[in-house]
PDB file of C-alpha atoms in Angstrom:
ATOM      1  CA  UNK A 286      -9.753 -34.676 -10.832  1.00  0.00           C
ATOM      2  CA  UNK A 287      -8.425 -31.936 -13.221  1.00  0.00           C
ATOM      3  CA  UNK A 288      -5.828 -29.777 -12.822  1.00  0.00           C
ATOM      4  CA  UNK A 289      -5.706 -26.486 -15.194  1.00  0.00           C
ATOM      5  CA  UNK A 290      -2.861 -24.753 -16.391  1.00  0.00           C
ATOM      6  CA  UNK A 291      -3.427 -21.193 -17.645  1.00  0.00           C
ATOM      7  CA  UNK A 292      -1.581 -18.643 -19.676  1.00  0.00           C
ATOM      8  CA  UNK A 293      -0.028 -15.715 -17.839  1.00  0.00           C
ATOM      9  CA  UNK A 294      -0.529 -12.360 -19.176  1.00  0.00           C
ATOM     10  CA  UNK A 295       1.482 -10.975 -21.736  1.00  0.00           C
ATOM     11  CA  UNK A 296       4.593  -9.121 -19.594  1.00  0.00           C
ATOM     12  CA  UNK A 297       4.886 -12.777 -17.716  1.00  0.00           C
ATOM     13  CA  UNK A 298       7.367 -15.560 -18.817  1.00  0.00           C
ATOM     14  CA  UNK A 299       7.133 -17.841 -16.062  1.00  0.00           C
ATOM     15  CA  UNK A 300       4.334 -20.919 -15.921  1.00  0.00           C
ATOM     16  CA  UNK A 301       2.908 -22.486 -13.296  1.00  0.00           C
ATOM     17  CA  UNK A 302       4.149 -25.907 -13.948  1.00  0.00           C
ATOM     18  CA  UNK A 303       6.881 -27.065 -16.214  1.00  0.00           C
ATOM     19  CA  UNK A 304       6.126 -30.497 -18.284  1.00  0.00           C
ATOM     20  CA  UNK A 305       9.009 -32.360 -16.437  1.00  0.00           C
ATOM     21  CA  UNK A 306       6.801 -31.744 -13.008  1.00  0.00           C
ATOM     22  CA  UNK A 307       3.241 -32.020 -14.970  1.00  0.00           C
ATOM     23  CA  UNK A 308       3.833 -35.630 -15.788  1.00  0.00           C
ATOM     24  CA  UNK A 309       4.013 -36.470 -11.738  1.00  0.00           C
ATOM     25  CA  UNK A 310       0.155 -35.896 -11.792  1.00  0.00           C
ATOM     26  CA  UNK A 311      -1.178 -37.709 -14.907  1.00  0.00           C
ATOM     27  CA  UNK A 312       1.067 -40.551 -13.520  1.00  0.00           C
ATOM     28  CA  UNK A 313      -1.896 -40.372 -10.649  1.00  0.00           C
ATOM     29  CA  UNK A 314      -4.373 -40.548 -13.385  1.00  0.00           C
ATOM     30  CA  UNK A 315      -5.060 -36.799 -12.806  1.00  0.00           C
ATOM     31  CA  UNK A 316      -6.293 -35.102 -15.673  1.00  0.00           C
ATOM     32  CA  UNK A 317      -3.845 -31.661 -16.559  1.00  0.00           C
ATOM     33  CA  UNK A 318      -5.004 -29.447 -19.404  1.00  0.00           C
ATOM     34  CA  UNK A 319      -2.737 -26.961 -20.954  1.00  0.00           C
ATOM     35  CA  UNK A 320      -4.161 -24.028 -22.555  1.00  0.00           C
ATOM     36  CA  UNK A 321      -2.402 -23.407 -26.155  1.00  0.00           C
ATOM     37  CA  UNK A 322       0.747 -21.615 -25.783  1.00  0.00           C
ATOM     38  CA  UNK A 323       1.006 -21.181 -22.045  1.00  0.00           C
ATOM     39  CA  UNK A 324       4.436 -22.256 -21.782  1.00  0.00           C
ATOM     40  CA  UNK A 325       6.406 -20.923 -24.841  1.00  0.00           C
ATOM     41  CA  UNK A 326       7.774 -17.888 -22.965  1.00  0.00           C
ATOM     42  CA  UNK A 327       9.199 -20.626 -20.373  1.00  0.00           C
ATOM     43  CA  UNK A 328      10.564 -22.282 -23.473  1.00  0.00           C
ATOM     44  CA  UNK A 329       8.053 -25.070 -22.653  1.00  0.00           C
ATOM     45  CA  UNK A 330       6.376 -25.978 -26.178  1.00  0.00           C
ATOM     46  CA  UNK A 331       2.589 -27.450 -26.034  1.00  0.00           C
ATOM     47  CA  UNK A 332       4.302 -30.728 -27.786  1.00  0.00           C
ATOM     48  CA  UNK A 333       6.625 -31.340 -24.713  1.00  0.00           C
ATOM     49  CA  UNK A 334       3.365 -31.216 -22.158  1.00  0.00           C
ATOM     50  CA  UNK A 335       1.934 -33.173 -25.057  1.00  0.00           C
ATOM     51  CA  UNK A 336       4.422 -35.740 -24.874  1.00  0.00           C
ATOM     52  CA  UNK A 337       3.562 -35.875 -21.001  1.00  0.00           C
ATOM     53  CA  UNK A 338      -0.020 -36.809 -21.599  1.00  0.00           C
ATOM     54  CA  UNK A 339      -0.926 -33.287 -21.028  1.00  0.00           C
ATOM     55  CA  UNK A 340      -3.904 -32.481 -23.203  1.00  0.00           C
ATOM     56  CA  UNK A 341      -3.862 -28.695 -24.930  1.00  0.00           C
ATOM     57  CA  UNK A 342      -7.448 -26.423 -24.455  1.00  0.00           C
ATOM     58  CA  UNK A 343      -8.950 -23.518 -24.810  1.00  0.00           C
ATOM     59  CA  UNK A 344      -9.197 -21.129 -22.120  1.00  0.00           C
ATOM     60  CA  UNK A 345     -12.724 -21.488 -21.859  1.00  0.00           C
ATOM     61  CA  UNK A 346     -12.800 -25.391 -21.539  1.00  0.00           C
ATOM     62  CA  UNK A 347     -10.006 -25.264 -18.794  1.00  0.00           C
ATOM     63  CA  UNK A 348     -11.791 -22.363 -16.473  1.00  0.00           C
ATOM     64  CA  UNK A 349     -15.022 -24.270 -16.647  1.00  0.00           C
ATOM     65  CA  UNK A 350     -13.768 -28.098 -15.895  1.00  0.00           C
ATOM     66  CA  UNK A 351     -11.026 -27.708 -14.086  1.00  0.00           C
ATOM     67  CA  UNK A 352     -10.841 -29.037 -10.353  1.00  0.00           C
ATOM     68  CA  UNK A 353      -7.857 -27.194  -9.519  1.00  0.00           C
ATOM     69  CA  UNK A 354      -6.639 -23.853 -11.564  1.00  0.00           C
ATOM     70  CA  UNK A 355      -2.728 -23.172 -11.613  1.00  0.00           C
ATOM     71  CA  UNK A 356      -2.143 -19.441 -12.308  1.00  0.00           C
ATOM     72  CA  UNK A 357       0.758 -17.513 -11.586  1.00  0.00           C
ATOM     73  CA  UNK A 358      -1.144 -13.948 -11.911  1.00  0.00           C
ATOM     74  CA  UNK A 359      -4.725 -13.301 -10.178  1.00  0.00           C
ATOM     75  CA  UNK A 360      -7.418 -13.827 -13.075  1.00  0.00           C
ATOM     76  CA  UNK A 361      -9.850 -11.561 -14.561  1.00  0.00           C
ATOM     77  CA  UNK A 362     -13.161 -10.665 -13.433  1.00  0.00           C
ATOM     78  CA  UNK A 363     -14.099 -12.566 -16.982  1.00  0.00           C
ATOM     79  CA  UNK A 364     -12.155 -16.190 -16.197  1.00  0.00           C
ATOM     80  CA  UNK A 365     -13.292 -15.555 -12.236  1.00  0.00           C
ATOM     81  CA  UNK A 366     -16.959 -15.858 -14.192  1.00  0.00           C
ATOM     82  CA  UNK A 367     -16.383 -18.917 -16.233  1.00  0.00           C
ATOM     83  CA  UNK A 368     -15.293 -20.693 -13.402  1.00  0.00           C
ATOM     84  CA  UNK A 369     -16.348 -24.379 -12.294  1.00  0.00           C
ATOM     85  CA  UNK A 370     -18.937 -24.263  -8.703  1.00  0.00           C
ATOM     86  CA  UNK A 371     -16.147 -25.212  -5.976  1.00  0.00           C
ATOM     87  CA  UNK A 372     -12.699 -24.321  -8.148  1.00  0.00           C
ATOM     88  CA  UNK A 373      -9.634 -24.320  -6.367  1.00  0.00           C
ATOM     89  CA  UNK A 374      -7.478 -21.364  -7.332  1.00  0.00           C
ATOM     90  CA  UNK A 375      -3.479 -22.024  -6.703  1.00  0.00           C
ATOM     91  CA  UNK A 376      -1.010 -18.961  -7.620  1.00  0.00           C
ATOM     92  CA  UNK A 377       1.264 -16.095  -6.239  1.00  0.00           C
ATOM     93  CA  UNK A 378      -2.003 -13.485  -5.735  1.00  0.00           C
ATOM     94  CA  UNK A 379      -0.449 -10.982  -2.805  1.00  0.00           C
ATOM     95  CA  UNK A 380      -3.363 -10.891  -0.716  1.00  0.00           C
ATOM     96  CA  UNK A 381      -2.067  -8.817   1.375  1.00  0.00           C
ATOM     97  CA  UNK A 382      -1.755  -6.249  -1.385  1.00  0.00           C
ATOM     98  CA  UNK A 383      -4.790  -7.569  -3.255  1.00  0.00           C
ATOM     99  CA  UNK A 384      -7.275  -7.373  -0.050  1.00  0.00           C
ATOM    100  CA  UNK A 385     -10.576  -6.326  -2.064  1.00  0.00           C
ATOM    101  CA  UNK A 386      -9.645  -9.174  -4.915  1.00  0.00           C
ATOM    102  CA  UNK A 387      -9.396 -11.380  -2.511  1.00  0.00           C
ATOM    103  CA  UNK A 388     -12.731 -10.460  -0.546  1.00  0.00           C
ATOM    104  CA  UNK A 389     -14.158 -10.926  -3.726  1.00  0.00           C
ATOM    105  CA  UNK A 390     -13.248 -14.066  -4.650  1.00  0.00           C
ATOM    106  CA  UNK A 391     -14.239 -15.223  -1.000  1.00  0.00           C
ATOM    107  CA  UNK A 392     -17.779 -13.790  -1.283  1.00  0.00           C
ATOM    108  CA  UNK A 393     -17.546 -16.362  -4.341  1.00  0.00           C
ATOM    109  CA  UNK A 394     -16.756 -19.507  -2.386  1.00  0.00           C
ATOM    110  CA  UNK A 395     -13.390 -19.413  -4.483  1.00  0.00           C
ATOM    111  CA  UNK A 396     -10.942 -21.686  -2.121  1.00  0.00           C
ATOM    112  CA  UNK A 397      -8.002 -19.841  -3.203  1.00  0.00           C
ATOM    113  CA  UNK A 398      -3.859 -20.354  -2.506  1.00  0.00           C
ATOM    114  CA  UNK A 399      -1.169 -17.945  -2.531  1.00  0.00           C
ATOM    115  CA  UNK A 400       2.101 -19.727  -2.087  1.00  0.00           C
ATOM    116  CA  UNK A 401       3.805 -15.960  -1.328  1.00  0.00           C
ATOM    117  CA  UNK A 402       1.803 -16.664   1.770  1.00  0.00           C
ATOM    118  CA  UNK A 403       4.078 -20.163   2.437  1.00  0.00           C
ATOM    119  CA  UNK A 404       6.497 -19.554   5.511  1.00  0.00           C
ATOM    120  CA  UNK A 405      10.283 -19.042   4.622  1.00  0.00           C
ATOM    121  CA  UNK A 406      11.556 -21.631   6.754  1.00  0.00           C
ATOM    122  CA  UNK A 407      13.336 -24.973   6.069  1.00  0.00           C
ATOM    123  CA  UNK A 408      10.473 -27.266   6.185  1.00  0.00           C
ATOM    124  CA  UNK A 409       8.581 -25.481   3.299  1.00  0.00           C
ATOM    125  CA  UNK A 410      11.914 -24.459   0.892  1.00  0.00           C
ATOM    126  CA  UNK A 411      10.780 -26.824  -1.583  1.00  0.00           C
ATOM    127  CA  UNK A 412       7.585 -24.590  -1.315  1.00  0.00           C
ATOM    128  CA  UNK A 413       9.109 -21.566  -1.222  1.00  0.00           C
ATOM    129  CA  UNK A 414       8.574 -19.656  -4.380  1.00  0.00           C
ATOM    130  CA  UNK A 415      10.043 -16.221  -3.293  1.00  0.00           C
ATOM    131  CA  UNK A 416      13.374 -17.204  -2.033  1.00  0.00           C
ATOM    132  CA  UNK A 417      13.443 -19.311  -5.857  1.00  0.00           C
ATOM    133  CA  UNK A 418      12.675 -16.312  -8.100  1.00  0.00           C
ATOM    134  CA  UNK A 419      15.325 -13.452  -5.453  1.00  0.00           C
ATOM    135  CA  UNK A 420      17.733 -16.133  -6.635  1.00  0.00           C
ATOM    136  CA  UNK A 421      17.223 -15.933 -10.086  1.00  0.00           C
ATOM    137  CA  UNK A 422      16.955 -12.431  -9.920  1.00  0.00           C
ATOM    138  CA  UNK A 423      19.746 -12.043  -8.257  1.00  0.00           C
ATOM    139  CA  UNK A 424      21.636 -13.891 -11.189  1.00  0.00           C
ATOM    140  CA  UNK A 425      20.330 -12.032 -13.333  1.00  0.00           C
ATOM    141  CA  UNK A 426      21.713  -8.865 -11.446  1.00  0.00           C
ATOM    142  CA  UNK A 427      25.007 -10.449 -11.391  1.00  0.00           C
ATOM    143  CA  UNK A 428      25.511 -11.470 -14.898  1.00  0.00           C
ATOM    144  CA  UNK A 429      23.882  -7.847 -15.867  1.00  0.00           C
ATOM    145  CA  UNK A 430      26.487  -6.228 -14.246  1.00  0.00           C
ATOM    146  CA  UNK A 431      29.250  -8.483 -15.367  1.00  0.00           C
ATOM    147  CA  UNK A 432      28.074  -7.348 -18.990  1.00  0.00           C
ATOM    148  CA  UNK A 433      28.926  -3.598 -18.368  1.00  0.00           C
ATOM    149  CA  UNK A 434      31.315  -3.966 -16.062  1.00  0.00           C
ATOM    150  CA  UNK A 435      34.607  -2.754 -18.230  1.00  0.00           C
ATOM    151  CA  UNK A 436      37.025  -4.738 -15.683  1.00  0.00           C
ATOM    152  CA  UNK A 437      37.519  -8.271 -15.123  1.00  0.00           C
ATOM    153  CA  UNK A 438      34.753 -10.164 -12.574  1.00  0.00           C
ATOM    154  CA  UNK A 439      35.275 -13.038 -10.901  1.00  0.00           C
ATOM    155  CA  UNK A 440      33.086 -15.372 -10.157  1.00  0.00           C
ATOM    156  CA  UNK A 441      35.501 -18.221  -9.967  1.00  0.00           C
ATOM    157  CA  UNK A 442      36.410 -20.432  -7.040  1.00  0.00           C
ATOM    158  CA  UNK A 443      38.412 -23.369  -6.198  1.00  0.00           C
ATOM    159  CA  UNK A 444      39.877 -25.610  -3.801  1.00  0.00           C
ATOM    160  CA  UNK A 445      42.475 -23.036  -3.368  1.00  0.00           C
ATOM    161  CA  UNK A 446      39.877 -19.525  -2.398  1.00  0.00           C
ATOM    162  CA  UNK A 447      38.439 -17.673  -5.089  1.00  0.00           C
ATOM    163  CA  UNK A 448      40.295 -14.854  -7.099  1.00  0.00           C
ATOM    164  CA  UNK A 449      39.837 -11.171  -5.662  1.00  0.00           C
ATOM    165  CA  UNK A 450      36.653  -9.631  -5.637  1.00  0.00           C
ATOM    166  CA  UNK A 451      36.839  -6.481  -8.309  1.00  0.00           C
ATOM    167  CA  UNK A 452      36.738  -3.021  -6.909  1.00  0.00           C
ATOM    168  CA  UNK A 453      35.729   0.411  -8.788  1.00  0.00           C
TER     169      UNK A 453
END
């Protein structure tokens, strides 16, 4: 088996899989190709998936070998024609938003995953890739507004309580 990992478009930092949860699969002798430079906006170089047994590809060679494709972002009508008979598409692809993408892709035998689709519910956290990237947005928010903020914000608990909240 072969497991694909593609480049997100340009306005995208995140990747599909990190190196550190990559290796889990060549450990089961599965096959992962990286194609060059997918990870650097995740500060994920190609020599740490190298160092993970993770071989680096072209586009090209990944869309038209790979069992299993790993992409954040829906792909273009371009990859969706390079792909291997019987691909397996895994990503966050709103297909509730995306209805006629998606019809299209069926009408292609594309078995395709969206894991906004996962239920939000204890059993599937580990799954859960909204509630993960509302949390990092929301830390984001935080640490945003600390930055302007021209008063002091706690964010600092203890054993004790924490300090008072700041009010405008």
């Amino acid at each position: 088996m072969t497991i694909g990992i593609l480049k997100e478009p340009a306005a995208e930092t995140r990747i599909s899989l990190l190196p550190e949860a990559a290796v889990s699969l060549t450990k089961q002798n599965i096959a992962v190709l990286l194609e060059k430079t997918a990870g650097v906006f995740a500060y994920a170089s190609d020599e740490s998936y190298q160092a993970k047994n993770i071989t680096i590809a072209a586009r090209s060679l990944i869309l038209s070998t790979s069992d299993i494709l790993l992409s954040i972002n829906p792909l273009s009508q371009q990859d969706i024609q390079q792909l291997k008979p019987n691909a397996i598409l895994i990503g966050v692809y709103q297909p509730l938003f995306n209805y006629a993408l998606m019809k299209q892709w069926a009408e292609k035998n594309i078995t395709t995953f969206s894991l906004d689709l996962i239920p939000r519910t204890t059993r599937a956290q580990s799954m859960d890739v909204l509630s993960s990237q509302a949390n990092i947005a929301g830390y984001k928010a935080v640490l945003e507004a600390a930055n302007i903020y021209p008063r002091y914000f706690p964010m600092f608990m203890t054993a004790a309580g924490s300090v008072t909240p700041a009010k405008s």
